[in-house]
GROMACS .gro file of C-alpha atoms in nm:
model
  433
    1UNK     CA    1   1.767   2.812   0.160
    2UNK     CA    2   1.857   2.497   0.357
    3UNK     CA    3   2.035   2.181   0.110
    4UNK     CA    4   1.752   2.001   0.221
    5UNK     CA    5   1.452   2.283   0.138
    6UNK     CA    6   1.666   2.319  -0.221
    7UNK     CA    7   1.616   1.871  -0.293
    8UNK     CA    8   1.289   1.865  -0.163
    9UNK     CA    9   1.157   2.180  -0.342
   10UNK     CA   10   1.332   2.043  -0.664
   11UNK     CA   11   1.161   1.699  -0.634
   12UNK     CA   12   0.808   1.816  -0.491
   13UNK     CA   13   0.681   2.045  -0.737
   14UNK     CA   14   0.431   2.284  -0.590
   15UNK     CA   15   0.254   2.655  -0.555
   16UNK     CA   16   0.432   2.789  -0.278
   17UNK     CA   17   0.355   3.163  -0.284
   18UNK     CA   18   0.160   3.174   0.014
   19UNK     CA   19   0.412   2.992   0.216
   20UNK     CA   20   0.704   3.204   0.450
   21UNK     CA   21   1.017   3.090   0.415
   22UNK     CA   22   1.013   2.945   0.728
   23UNK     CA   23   0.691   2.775   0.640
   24UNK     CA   24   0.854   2.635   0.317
   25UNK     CA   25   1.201   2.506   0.557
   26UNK     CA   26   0.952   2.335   0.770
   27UNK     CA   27   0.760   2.155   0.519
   28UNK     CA   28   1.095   2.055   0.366
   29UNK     CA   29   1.220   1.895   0.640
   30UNK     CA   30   0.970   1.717   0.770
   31UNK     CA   31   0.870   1.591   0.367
   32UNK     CA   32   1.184   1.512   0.331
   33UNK     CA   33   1.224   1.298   0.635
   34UNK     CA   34   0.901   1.136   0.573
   35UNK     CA   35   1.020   1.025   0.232
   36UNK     CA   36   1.309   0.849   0.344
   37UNK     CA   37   1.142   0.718   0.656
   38UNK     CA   38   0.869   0.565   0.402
   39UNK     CA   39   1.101   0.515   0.109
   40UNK     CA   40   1.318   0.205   0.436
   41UNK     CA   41   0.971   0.109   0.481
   42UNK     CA   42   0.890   0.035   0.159
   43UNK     CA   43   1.212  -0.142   0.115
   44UNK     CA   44   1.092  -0.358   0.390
   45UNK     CA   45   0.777  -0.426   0.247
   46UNK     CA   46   0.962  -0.571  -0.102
   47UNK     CA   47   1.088  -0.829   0.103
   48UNK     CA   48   0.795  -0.936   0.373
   49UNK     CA   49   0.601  -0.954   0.050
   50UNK     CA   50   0.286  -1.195   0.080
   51UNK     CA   51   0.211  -1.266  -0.267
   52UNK     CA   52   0.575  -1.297  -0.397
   53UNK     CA   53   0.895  -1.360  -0.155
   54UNK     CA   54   0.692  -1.517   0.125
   55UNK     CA   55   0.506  -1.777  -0.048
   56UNK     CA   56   0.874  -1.896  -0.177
   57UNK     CA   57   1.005  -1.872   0.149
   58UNK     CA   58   0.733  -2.115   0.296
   59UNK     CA   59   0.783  -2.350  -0.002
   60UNK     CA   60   1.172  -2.350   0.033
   61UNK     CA   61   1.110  -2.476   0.375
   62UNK     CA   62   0.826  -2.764   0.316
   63UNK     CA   63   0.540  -2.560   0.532
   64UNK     CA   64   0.241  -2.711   0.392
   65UNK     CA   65   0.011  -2.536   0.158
   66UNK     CA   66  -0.271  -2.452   0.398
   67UNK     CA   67  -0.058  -2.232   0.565
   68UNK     CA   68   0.041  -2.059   0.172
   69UNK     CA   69  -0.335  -1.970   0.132
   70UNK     CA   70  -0.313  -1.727   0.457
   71UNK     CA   71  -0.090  -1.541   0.391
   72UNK     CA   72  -0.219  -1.213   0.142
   73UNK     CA   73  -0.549  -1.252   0.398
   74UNK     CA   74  -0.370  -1.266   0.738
   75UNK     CA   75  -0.129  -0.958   0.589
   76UNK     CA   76  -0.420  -0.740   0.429
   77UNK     CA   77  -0.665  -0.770   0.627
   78UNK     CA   78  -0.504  -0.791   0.956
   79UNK     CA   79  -0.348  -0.448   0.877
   80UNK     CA   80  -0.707  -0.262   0.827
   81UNK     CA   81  -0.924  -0.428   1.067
   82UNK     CA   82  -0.846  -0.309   1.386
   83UNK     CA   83  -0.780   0.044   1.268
   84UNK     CA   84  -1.124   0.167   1.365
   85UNK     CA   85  -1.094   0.039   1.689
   86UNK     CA   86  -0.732   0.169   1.734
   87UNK     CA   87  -0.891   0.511   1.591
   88UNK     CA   88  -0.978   0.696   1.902
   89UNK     CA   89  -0.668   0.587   2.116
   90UNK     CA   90  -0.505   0.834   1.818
   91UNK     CA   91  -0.753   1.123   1.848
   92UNK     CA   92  -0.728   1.132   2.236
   93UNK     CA   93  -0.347   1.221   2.180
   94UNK     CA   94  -0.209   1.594   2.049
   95UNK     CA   95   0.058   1.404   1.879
   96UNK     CA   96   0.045   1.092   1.654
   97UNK     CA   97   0.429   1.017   1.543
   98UNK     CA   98   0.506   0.801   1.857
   99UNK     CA   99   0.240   0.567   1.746
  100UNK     CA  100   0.427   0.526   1.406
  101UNK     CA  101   0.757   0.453   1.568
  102UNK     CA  102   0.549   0.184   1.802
  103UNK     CA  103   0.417   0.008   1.462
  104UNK     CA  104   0.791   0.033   1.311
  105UNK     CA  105   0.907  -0.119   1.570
  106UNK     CA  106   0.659  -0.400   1.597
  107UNK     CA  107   0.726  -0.442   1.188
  108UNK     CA  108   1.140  -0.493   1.303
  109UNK     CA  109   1.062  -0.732   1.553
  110UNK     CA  110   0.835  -0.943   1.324
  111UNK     CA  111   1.048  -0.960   1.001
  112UNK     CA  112   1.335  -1.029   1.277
  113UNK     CA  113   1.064  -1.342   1.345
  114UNK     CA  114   1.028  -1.411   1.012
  115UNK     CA  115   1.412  -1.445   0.944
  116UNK     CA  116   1.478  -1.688   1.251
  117UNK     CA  117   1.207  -1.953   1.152
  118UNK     CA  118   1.339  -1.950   0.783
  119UNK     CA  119   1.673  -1.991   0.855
  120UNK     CA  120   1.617  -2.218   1.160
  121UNK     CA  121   1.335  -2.388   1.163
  122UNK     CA  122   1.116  -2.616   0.846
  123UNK     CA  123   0.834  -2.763   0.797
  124UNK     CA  124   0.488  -2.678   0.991
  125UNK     CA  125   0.700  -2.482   1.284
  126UNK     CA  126   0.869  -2.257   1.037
  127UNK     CA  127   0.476  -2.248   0.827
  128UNK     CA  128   0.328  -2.132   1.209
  129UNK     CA  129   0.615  -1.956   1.309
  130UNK     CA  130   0.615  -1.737   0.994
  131UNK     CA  131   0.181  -1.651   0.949
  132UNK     CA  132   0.195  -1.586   1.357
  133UNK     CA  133   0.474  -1.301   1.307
  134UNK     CA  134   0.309  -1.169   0.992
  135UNK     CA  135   0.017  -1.141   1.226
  136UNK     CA  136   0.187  -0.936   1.422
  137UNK     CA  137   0.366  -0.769   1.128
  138UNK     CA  138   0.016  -0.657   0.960
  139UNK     CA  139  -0.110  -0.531   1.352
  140UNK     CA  140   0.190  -0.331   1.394
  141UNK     CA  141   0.162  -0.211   1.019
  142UNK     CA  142  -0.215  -0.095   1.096
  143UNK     CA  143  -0.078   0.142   1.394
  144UNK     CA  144   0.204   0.254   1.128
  145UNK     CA  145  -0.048   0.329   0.863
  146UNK     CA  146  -0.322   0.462   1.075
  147UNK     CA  147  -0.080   0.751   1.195
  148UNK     CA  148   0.155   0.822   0.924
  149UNK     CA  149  -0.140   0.978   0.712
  150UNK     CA  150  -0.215   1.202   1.009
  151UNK     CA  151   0.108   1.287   1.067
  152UNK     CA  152   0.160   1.328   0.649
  153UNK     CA  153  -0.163   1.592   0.673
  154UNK     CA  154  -0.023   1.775   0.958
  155UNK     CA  155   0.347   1.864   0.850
  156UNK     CA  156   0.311   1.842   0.443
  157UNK     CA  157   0.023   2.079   0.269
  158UNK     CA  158  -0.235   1.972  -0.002
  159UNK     CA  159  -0.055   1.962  -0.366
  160UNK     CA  160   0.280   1.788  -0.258
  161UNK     CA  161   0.124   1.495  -0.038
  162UNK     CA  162   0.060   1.270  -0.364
  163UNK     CA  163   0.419   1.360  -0.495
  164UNK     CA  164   0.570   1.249  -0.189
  165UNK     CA  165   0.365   0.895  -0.161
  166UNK     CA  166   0.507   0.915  -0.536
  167UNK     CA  167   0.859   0.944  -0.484
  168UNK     CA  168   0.862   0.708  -0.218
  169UNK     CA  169   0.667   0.438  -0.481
  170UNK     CA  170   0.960   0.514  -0.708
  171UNK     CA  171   1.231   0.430  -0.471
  172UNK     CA  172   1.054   0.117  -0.365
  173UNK     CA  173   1.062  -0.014  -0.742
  174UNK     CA  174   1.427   0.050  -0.726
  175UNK     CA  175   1.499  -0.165  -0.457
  176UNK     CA  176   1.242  -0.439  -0.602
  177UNK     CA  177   1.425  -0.447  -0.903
  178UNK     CA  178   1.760  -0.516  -0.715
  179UNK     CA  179   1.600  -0.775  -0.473
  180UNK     CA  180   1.457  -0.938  -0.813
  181UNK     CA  181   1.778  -0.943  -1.026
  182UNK     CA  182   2.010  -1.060  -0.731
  183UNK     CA  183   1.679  -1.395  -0.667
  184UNK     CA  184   1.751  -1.464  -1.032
  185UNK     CA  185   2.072  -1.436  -1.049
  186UNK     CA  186   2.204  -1.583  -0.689
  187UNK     CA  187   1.894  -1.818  -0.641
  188UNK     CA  188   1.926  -2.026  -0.911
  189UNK     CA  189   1.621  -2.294  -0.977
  190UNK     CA  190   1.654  -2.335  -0.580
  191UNK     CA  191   1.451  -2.215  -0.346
  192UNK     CA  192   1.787  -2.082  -0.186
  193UNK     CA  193   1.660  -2.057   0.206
  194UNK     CA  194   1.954  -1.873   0.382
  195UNK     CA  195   1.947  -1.609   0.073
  196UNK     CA  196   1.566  -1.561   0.222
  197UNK     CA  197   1.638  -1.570   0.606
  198UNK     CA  198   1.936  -1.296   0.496
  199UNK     CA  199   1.699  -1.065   0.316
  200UNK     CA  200   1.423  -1.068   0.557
  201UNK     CA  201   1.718  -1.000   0.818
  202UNK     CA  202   1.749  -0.684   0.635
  203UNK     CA  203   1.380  -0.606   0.623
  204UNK     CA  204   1.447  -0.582   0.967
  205UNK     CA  205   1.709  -0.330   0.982
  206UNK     CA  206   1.505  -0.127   0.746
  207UNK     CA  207   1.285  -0.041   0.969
  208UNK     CA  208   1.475  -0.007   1.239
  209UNK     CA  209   1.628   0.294   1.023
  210UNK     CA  210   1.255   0.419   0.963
  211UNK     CA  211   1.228   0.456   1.292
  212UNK     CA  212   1.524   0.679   1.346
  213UNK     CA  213   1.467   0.863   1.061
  214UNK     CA  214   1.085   0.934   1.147
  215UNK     CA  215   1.156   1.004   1.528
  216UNK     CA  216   1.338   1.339   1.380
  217UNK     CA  217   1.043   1.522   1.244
  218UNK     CA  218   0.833   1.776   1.408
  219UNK     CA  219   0.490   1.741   1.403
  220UNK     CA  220   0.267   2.033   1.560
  221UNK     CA  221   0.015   1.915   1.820
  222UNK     CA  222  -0.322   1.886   1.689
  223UNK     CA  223  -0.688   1.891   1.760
  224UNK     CA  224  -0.726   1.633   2.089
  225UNK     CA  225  -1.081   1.488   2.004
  226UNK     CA  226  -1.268   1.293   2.282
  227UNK     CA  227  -1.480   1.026   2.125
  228UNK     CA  228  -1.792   0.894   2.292
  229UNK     CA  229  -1.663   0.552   2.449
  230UNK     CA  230  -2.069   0.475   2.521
  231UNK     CA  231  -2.153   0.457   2.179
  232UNK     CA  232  -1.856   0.264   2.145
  233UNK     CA  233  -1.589   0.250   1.786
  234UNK     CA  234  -1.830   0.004   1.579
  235UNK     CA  235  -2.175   0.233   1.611
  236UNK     CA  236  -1.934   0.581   1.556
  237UNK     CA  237  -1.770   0.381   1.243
  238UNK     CA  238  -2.130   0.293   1.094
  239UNK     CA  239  -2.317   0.669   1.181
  240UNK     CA  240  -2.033   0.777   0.950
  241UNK     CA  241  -2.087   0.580   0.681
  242UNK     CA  242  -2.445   0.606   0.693
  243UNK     CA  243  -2.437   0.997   0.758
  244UNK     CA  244  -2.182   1.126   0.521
  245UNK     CA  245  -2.242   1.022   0.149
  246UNK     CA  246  -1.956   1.126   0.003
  247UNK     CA  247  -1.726   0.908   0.262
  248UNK     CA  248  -1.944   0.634   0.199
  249UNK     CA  249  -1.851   0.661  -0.175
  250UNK     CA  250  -1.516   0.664  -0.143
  251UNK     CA  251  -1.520   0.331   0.054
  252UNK     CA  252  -1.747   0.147  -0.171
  253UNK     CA  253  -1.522   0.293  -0.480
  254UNK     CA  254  -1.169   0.173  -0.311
  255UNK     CA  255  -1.322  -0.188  -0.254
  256UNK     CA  256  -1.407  -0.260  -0.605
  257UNK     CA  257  -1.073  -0.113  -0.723
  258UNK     CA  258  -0.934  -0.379  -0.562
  259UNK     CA  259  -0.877  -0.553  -0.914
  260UNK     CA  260  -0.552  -0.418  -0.895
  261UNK     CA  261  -0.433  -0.572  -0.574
  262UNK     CA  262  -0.630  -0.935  -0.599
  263UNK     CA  263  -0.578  -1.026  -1.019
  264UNK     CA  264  -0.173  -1.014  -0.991
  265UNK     CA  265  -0.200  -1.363  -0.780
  266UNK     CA  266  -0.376  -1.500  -1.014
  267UNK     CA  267  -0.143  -1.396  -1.314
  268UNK     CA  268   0.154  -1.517  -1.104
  269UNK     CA  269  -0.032  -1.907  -1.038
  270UNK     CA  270  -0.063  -1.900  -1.430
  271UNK     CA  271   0.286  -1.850  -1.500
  272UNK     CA  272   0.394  -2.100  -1.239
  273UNK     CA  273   0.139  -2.404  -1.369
  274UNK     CA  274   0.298  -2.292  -1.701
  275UNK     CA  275   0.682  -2.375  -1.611
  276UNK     CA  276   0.794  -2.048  -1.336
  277UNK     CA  277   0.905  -2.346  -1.079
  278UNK     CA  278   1.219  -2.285  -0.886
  279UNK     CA  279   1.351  -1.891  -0.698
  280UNK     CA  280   1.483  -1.835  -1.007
  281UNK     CA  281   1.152  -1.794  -1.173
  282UNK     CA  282   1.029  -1.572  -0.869
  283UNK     CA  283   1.288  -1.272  -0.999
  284UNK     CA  284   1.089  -1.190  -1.317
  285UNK     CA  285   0.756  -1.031  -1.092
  286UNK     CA  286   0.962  -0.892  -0.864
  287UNK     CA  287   1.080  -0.691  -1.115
  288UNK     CA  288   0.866  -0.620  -1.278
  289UNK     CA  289   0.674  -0.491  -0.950
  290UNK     CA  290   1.003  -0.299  -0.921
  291UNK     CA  291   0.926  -0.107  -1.274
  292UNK     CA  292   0.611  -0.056  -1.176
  293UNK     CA  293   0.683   0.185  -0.921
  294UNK     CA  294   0.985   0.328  -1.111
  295UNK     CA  295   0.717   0.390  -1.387
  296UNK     CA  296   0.410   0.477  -1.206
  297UNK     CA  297   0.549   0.638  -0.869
  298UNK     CA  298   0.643   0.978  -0.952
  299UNK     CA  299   0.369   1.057  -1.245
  300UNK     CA  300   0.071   0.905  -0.988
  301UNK     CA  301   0.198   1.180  -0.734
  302UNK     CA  302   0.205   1.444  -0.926
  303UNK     CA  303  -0.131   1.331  -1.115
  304UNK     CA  304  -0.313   1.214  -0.786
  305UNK     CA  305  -0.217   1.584  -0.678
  306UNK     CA  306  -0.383   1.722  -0.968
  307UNK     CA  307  -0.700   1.488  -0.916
  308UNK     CA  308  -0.674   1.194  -0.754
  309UNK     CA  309  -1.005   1.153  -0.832
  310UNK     CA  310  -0.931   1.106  -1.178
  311UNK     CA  311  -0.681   0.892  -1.170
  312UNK     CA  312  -0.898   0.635  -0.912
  313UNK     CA  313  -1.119   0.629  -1.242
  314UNK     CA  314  -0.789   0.567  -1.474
  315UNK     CA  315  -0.640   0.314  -1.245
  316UNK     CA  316  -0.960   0.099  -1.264
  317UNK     CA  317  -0.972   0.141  -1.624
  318UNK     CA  318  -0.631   0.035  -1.678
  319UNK     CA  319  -0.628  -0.279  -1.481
  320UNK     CA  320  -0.999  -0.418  -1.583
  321UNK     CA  321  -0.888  -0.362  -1.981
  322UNK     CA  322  -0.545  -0.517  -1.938
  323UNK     CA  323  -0.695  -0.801  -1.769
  324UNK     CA  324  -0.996  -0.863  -2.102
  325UNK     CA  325  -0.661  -0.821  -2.269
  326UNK     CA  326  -0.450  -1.094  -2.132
  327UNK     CA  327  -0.775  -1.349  -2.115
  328UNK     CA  328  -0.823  -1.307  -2.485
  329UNK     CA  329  -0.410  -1.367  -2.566
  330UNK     CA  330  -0.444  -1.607  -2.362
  331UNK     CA  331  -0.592  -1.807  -2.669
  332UNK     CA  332  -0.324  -1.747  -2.833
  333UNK     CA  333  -0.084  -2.030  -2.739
  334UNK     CA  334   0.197  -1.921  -2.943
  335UNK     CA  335   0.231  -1.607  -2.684
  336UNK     CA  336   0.278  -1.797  -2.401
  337UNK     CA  337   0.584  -1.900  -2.480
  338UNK     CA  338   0.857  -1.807  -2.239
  339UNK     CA  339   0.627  -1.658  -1.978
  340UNK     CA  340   0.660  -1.292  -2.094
  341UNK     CA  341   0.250  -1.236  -2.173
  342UNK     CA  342   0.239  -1.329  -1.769
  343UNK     CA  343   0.518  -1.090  -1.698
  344UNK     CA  344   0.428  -0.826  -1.895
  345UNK     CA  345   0.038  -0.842  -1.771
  346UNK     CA  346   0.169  -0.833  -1.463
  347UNK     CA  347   0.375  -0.518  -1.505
  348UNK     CA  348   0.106  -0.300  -1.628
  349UNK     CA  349  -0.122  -0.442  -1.349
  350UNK     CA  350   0.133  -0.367  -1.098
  351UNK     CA  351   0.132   0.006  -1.251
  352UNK     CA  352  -0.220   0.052  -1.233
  353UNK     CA  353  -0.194  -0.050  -0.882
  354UNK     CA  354   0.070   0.194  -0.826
  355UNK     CA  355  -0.190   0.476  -0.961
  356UNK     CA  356  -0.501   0.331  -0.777
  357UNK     CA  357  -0.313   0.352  -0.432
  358UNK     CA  358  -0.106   0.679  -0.453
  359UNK     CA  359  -0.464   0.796  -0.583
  360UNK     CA  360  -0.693   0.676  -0.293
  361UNK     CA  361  -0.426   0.742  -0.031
  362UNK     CA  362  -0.447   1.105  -0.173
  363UNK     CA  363  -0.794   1.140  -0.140
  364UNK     CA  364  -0.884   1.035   0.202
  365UNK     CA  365  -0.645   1.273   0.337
  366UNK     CA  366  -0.712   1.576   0.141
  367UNK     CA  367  -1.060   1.477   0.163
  368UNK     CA  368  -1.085   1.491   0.555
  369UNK     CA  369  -1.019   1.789   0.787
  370UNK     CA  370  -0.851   1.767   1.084
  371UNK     CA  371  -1.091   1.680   1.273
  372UNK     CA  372  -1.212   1.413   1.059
  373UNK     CA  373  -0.862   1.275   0.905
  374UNK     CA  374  -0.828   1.000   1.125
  375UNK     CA  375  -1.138   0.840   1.154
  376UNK     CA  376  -1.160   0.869   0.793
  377UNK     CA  377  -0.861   0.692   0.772
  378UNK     CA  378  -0.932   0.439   1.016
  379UNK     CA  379  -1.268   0.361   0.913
  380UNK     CA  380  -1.240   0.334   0.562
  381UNK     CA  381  -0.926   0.046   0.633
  382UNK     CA  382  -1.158  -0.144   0.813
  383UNK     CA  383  -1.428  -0.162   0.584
  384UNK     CA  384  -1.156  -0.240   0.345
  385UNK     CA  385  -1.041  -0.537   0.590
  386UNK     CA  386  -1.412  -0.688   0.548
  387UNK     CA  387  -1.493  -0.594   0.178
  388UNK     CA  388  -1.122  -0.782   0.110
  389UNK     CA  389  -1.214  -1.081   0.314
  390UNK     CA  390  -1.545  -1.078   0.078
  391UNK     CA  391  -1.425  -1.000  -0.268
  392UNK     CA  392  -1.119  -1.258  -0.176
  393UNK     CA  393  -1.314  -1.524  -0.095
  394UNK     CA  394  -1.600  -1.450  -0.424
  395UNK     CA  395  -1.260  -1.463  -0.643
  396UNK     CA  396  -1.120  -1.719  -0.503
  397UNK     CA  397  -1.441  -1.938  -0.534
  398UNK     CA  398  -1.442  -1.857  -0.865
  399UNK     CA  399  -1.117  -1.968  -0.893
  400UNK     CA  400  -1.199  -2.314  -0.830
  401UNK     CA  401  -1.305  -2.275  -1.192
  402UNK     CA  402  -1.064  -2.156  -1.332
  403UNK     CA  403  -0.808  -1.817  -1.283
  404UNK     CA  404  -0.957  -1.670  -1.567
  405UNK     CA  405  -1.319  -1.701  -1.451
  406UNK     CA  406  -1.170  -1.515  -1.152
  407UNK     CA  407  -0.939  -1.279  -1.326
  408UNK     CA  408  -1.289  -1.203  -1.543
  409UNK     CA  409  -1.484  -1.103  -1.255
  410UNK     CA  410  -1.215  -0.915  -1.117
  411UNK     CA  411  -1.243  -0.695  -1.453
  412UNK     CA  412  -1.595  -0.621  -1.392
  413UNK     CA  413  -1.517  -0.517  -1.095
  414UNK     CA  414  -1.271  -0.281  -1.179
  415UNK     CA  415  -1.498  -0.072  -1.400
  416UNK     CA  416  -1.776  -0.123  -1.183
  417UNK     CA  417  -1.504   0.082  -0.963
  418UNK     CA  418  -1.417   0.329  -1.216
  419UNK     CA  419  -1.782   0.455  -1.261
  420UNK     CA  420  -1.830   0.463  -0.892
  421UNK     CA  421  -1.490   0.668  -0.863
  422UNK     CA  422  -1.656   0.927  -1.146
  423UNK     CA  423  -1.922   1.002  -0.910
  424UNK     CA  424  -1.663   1.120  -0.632
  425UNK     CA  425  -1.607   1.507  -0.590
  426UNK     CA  426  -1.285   1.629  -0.692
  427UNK     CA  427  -1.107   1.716  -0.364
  428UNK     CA  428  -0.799   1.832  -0.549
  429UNK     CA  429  -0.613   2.218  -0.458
  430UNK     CA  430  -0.800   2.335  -0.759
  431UNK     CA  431  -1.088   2.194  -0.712
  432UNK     CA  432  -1.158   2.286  -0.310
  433UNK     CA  433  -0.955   2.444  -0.034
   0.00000   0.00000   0.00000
């Protein structure tokens, strides 16, 4: 046994009886290598972040607030949207991994943007300058995403795919934790701009060193699968979801558990109308986001490879009752002294998040077959692209009367999702082969 089958075997847990040694050295290396290749990426995304270190970044350098307001929607939905048209490009090719490596590259180049307008430029160029390559970011992200769950299904077996997605979670938190302690620390209560343009420097290098790291593993050639062109991506995307019921499901259960990805904004803007002015103030969510995936990363992979079912259900739960929970403190003025009911709702929001992604991530792919894995993939991130585009712009209406009437249909939401989740089959090992 290889060093590497020994540290991957000791940190993915799994049934391996069936597996040959050889089988078992394969998996190994190409888990492993997918880890760390996902564990740079992730360290990247802590810093192109569009609800946290962004937003600062475009304040530090007076872009006006118009441009603030697009950057969660130009980042998430610009990532899922043109994955159902980028879909059969993918399943006309044996091999997927050079399409990751293309979107890691693309993600370099654009934090590489993102870094020279900070540091360089102010003002509307450096607003422009910075939602354009985030643009280009979330495209080359799509490609990234769209192909790294194929390649994930094709090299690493059901019953250690959650545990890696886990792991991975875990080291991200780490790094968010140091990116939030060394903003409070070194940022001070200003919006410290080179510190910025520095870190999103390093983004860049990150993945750069994704891309290295991911080149190395060695993914089998697959099923080539010719797609009818006539019918065209948009009426193949829609026969699915009308035609297969359980698929259809799925979708409509990941886009109301998006509580967990839209309410954290809204925590954050209450803290900040409350006194979080200044970088300084930014360092407390980022680490707590950091926890969060210290917490959550490694017990959502191993539970999401148990059921990941389940845990879609206990991931809504968690976020809609933590949310009923923080509106009725809320009242309470003597507990929002210091900021830390914000904080600490955001923390257990951010780890419900952490479960509800590992979770649904899980599930697609162990749902699908081969033939199926990437449109299911693809197609269920662009229906996510529109239903986030909807729900956004519902909550954020709401918004207009206050973040709590938001945050409070956001929790309805969320266990509006959970029920729907309950009715999904269980597509765990033990559940199905």
């Amino acid at each position: 046994m290889t060093i590497t089958t020994a540290i991957f075997q000791r940190l993915v847990r799994a049934d391996r009886s069936e597996q040959s040694a050889e089988e078992q050295g394969q998996t190994a290396r190409n888990g492993f290598r997918q880890m760390v290749a996902d564990g740079l990426q992730n360290i990247g995304d802590q810093v192109v972040n569009a609800k946290t270190v962004l937003p600062w970044a475009l304040s530090a350098v007076g872009a006006p607030s118009a441009l603030l307001a697009l950057l969660v929607p130009v980042r998430e939905s610009g990532s899922m949207l043109p994955q159902a048209a980028m879909a059969p490009v993918l399943q006309r090719s044996a091999h997927r991994k050079h399409f990751w490596l293309l979107g890691a590259m693309g993600q370099a180049i654009a934090a590489a943007g993102m870094a020279l307008a900070v540091g360089l430029a102010s003002g509307w160029v450096a607003g422009v300058a910075v939602v354009a390559c985030l643009a280009f970011f979330a495209l080359a992200r799509s490609l990234s995403s769209l192909a790294g769950k194929d390649v994930l299904g094709r090299t690493v077996p059901k019953g250690e795919r959650g545990q890696i997605s886990g792991l991975t979670s875990m080291l991200s938190g780490a790094v968010a934790i140091t990116l939030g302690l060394v903003i409070r620390l070194v940022g001070g209560q200003e919006a410290g701009v080179h510190l910025l343009a520095w870190l999103l420097g390093a983004a860049a290098l990150a993945w750069v060193l994704a891309l290295v790291v991911f080149a190395s593993i060695r993914e089998p050639s697959g099923e080539v699968v010719e797609s009818d062109d006539g019918a065209g991506w948009a009426s193949e995307s829609w026969a699915l979801l009308r035609e297969d019921a359980p698929f259809r499901r799925f979708v409509l259960a990941r886009g109301l558990l998006l509580v967990s990805a839209l309410a954290p904004p809204f925590v954050v803007a209450m803290a900040a109308s409350e006194g979080g002015h200044g970088l300084a103030g930014l360092g407390p969510f980022v680490i707590a986001q950091g926890v969060a995936g210290l917490l959550g990363g490694r017990l959502a992979g191993r539970l999401a490879d148990r059921s990941s079912q389940r845990l879609m259900v206990w991931g809504a739960v968690l976020a809609s009752g933590v949310i009923v929970a923080f509106l009725l403190l809320q009242a309470v003025p003597e507990l929002r002294v210091g900021g830390w009911l914000h904080a600490v709702a955001f923390l257990v929001l951010a780890i419900a998040h952490v479960g509800v992604r590992v979770a649904r991530k899980t599930y697609v792919v162990d749902m699908a077959g081969e033939e199926r894995r990437t449109r299911y993939v693809a197609i269920s991130n662009t229906a996510m692209g529109v239903l986030l585009l909807v729900v956004g712009a519902v909550s954020g209406g709401l918004a207009l009367l206050g973040p709590e009437v938001a945050l409070a249909f956001l929790a309805v939401l969320g266990l509006v999702g959970a029920w729907v989740s309950h009715t999904l089959p269980d597509t765990s090992k033990g559940a199905t082969s």
